[in-house]
Short mmCIF file of C-alpha atoms in Angstrom, two decimals:
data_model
loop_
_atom_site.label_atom_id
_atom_site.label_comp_id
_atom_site.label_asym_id
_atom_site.label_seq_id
_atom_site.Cartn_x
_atom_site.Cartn_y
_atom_site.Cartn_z
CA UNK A 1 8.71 5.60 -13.40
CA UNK A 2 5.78 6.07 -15.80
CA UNK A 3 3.49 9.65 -15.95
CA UNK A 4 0.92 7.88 -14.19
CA UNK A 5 3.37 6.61 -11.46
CA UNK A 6 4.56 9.82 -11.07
CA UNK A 7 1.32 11.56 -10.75
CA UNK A 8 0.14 9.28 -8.53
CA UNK A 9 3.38 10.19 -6.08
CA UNK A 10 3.08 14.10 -6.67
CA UNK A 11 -0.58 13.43 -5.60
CA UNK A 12 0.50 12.11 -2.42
CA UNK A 13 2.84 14.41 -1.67
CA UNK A 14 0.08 17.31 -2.39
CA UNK A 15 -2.00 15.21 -0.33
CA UNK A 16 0.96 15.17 2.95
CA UNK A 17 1.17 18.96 2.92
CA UNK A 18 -1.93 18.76 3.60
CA UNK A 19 -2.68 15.93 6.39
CA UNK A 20 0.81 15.62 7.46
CA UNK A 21 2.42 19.32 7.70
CA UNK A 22 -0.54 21.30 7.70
CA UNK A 23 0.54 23.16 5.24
CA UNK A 24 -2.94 23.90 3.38
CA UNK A 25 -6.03 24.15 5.65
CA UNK A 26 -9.68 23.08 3.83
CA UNK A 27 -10.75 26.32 1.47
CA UNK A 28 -6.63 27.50 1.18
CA UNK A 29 -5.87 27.58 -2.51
CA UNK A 30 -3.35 25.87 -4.16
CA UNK A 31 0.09 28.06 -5.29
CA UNK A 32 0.01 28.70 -8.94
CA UNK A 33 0.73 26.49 -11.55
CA UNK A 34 4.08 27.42 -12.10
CA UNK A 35 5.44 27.69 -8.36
CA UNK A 36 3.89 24.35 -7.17
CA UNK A 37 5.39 22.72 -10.41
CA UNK A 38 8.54 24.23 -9.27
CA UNK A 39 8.73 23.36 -5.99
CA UNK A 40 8.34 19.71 -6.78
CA UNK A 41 10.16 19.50 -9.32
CA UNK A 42 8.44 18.69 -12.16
CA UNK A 43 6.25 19.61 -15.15
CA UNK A 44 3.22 21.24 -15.50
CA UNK A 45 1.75 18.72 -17.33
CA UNK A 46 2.56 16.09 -14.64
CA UNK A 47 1.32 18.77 -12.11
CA UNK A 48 -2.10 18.81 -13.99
CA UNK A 49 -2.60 15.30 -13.79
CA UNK A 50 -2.26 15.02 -10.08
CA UNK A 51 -4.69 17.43 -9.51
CA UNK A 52 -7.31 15.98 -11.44
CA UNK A 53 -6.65 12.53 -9.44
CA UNK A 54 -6.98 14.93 -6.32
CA UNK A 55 -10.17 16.16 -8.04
CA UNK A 56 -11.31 12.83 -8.63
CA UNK A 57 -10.84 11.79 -4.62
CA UNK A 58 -12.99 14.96 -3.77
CA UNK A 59 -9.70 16.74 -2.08
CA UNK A 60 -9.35 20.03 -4.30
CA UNK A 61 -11.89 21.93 -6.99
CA UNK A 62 -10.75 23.55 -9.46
CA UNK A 63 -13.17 27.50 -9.45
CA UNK A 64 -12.95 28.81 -13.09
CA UNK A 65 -10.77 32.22 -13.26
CA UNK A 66 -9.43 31.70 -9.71
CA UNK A 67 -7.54 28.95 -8.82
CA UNK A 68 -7.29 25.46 -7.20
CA UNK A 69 -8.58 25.56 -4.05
CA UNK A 70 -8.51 22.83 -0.54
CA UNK A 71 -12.62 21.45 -0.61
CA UNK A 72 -14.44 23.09 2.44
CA UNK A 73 -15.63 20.18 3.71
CA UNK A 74 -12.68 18.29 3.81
CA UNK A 75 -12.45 16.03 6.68
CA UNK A 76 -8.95 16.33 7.35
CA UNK A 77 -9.39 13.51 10.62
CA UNK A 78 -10.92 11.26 8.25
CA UNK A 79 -8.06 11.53 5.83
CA UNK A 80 -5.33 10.78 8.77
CA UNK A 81 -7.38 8.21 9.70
CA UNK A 82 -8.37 6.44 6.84
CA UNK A 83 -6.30 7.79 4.17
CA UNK A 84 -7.38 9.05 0.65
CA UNK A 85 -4.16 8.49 -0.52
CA UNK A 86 -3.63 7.62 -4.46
CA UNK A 87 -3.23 3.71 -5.73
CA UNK A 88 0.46 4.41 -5.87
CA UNK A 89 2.03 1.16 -4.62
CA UNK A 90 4.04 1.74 -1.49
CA UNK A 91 7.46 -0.16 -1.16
CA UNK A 92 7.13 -3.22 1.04
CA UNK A 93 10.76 -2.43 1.91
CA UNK A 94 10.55 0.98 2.58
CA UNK A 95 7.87 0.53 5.13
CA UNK A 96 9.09 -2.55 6.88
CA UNK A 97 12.33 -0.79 7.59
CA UNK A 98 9.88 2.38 8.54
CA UNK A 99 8.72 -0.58 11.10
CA UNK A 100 11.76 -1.79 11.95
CA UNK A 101 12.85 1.46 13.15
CA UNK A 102 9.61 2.58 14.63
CA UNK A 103 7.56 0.28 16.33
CA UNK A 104 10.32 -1.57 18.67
CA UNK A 105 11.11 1.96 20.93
CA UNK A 106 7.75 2.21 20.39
CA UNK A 107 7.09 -1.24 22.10
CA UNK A 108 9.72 -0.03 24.78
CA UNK A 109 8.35 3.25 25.78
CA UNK A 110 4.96 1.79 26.00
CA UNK A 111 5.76 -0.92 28.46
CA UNK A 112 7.13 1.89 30.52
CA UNK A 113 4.57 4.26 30.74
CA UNK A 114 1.57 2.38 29.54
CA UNK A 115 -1.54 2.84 32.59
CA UNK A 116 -3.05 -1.04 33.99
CA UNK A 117 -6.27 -0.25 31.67
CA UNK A 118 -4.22 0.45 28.72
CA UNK A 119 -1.69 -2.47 28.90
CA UNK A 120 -5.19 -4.90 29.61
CA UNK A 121 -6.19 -3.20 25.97
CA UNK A 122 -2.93 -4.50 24.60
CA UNK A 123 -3.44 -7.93 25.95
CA UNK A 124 -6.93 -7.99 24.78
CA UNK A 125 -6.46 -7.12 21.40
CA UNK A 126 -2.88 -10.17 21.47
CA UNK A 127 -5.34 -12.62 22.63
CA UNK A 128 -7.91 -11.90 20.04
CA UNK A 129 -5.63 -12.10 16.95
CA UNK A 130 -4.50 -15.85 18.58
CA UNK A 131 -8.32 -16.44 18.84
CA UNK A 132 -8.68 -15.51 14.83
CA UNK A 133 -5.49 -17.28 13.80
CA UNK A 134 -6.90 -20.72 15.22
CA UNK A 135 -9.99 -20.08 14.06
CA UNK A 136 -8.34 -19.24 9.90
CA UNK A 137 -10.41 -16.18 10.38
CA UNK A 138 -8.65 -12.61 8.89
CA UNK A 139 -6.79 -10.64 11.97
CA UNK A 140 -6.04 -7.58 9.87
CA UNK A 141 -8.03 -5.07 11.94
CA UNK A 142 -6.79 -6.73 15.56
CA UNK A 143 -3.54 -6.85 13.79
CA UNK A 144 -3.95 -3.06 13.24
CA UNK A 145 -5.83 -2.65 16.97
CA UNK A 146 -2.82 -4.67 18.57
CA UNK A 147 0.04 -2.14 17.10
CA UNK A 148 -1.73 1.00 17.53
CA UNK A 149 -2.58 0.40 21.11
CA UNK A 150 0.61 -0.08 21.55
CA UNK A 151 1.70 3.12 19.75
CA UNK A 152 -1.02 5.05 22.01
CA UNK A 153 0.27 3.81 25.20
CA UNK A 154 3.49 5.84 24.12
CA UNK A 155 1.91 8.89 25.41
CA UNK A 156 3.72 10.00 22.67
CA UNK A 157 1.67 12.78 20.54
CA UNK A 158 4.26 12.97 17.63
CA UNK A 159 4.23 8.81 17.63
CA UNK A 160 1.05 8.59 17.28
CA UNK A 161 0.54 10.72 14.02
CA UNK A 162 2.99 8.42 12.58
CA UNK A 163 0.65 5.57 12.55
CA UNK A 164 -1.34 6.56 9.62
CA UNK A 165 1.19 7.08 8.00
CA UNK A 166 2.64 3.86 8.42
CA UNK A 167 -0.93 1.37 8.52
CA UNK A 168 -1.96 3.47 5.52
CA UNK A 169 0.05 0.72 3.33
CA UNK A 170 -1.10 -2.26 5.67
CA UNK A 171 -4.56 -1.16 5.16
CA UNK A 172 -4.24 -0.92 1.09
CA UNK A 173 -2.96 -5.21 1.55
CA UNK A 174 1.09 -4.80 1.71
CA UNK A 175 0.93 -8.68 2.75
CA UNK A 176 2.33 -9.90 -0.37
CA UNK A 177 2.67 -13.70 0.67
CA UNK A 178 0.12 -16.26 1.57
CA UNK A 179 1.30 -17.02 5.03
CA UNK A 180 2.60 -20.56 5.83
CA UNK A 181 2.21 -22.47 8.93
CA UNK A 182 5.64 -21.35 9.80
CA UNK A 183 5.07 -17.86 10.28
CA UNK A 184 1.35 -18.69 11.69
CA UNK A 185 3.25 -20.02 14.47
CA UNK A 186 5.94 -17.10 14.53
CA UNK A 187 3.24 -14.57 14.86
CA UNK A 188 1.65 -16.53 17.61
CA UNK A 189 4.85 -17.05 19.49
CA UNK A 190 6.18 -13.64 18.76
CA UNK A 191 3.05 -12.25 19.98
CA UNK A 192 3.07 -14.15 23.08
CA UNK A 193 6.43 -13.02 23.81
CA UNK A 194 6.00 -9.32 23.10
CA UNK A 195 2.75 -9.32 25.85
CA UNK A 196 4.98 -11.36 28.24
CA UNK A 197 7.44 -8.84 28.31
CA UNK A 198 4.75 -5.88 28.29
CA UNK A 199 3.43 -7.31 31.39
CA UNK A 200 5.74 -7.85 32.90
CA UNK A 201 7.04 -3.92 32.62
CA UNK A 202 10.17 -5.06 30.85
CA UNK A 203 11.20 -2.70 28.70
CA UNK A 204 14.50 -4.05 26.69
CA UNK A 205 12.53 -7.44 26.32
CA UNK A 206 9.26 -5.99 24.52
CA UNK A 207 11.67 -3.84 22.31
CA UNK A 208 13.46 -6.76 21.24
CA UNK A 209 10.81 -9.19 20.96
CA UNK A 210 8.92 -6.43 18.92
CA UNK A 211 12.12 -6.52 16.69
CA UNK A 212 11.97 -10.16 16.02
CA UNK A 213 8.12 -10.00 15.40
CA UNK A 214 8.86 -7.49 12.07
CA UNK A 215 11.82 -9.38 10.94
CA UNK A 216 9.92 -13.08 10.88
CA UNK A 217 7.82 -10.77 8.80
CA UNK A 218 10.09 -9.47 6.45
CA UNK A 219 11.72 -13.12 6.03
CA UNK A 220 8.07 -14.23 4.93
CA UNK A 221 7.99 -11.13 2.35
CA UNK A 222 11.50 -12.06 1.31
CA UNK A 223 12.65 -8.73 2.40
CA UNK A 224 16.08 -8.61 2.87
#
């Protein structure tokens, strides 16, 4: 891993203390040089650089004399949402397996407790990704709409925080293949089959058809 690799990753993980366990609220400052390099591990010098990327993104200011401090204006919902997260490439595999283990219970609990308006939502947002893929228009934001309605209808809190977390990658373009007509016609039938089973408040079959639905993916990424 280069410097820049690294302080792209120590950035992030300055950045998750942050967003993810709330660790540093918007005017906190920053431990000192020396314990934050400690606690991660790593040099000063490395430490350094990932603050000035954080400086860069508008997320900390350094005061003269006093510190690094949290910026007072930081939207910290806008962050979750929307991510300000480095350029540090996230690993297709990592994430897909993130997926993998993720998104089918999340599929099952849904179909469960999901109320009639929210599973229409979920049906909605299925049959306008088919309307975009025959039209060869981009889906990526019903894509996104499909799976977090989904995720919402968990009534889960902790599931829910997770998505950011997880679309962050989708939204920074982890498709790394130009699909092919086969998996056009996977997502469309894999799709189908997941709101099926949603409807028709089956459980087991949404979680597996949710299943199948991120492993035709990771066949067309040539995940393994």
């Amino acid at each position: 891993m280069t410097q820049k690799r690294l302080s792209d990753s120590i950035a992030d993980d300055i950045i998750s203390m942050i967003v993810i366990e709330k660790r540093f609220q918007p005017g906190d400052k920053l431990p000192n040089e020396n314990e934050l390099s400690e606690e991660l591990n790593i040099s000063r010098t490395t430490l350094r650089e990932a603050i000035r990327i954080l400086v860069t993104n508008g997320i900390v200011e350094i005061k003269r004399g006093k510190g690094t401090f949290i910026k007072e204006a930081l939207d910290i919902d806008h962050m979750q949402h929307f991510g300000l997260l480095t350029d540090a490439k996230i690993n297709a595999k990592d994430l897909y397996e993130m997926r993998l283990i993720f998104e089918p219970e999340a599929a099952y609990y849904a179909t469960i407790r999901a109320s009639d308006q929210e599973m229409k939502r979920i049906i909605d947002y299925g049959l306008q990704i088919e309307e975009k893929i025959k039209k060869k228009q981009d889906r990526t934001a019903e894509e996104q709409k499909f799976h977090q309605s989904i995720v919402k209808a968990t009534h889960n809190e902790f599931m829910e925080k997770l998505m950011p977390v997880i679309y962050q990658a989708i939204d920074k373009g982890v498709i790394l293949s130009v699909e092919k007509e086969v998996a056009i016609k996977d997502t469309l039938n894999d799709h189908q089959m997941i709101m099926d089973f949603m409807k028709n408040r089956n459980p087991e079959g949404a979680r597996s058809a949710m299943k199948i639905h991120i492993l035709h993916a990771m066949s067309e990424l040539g995940i393994e």
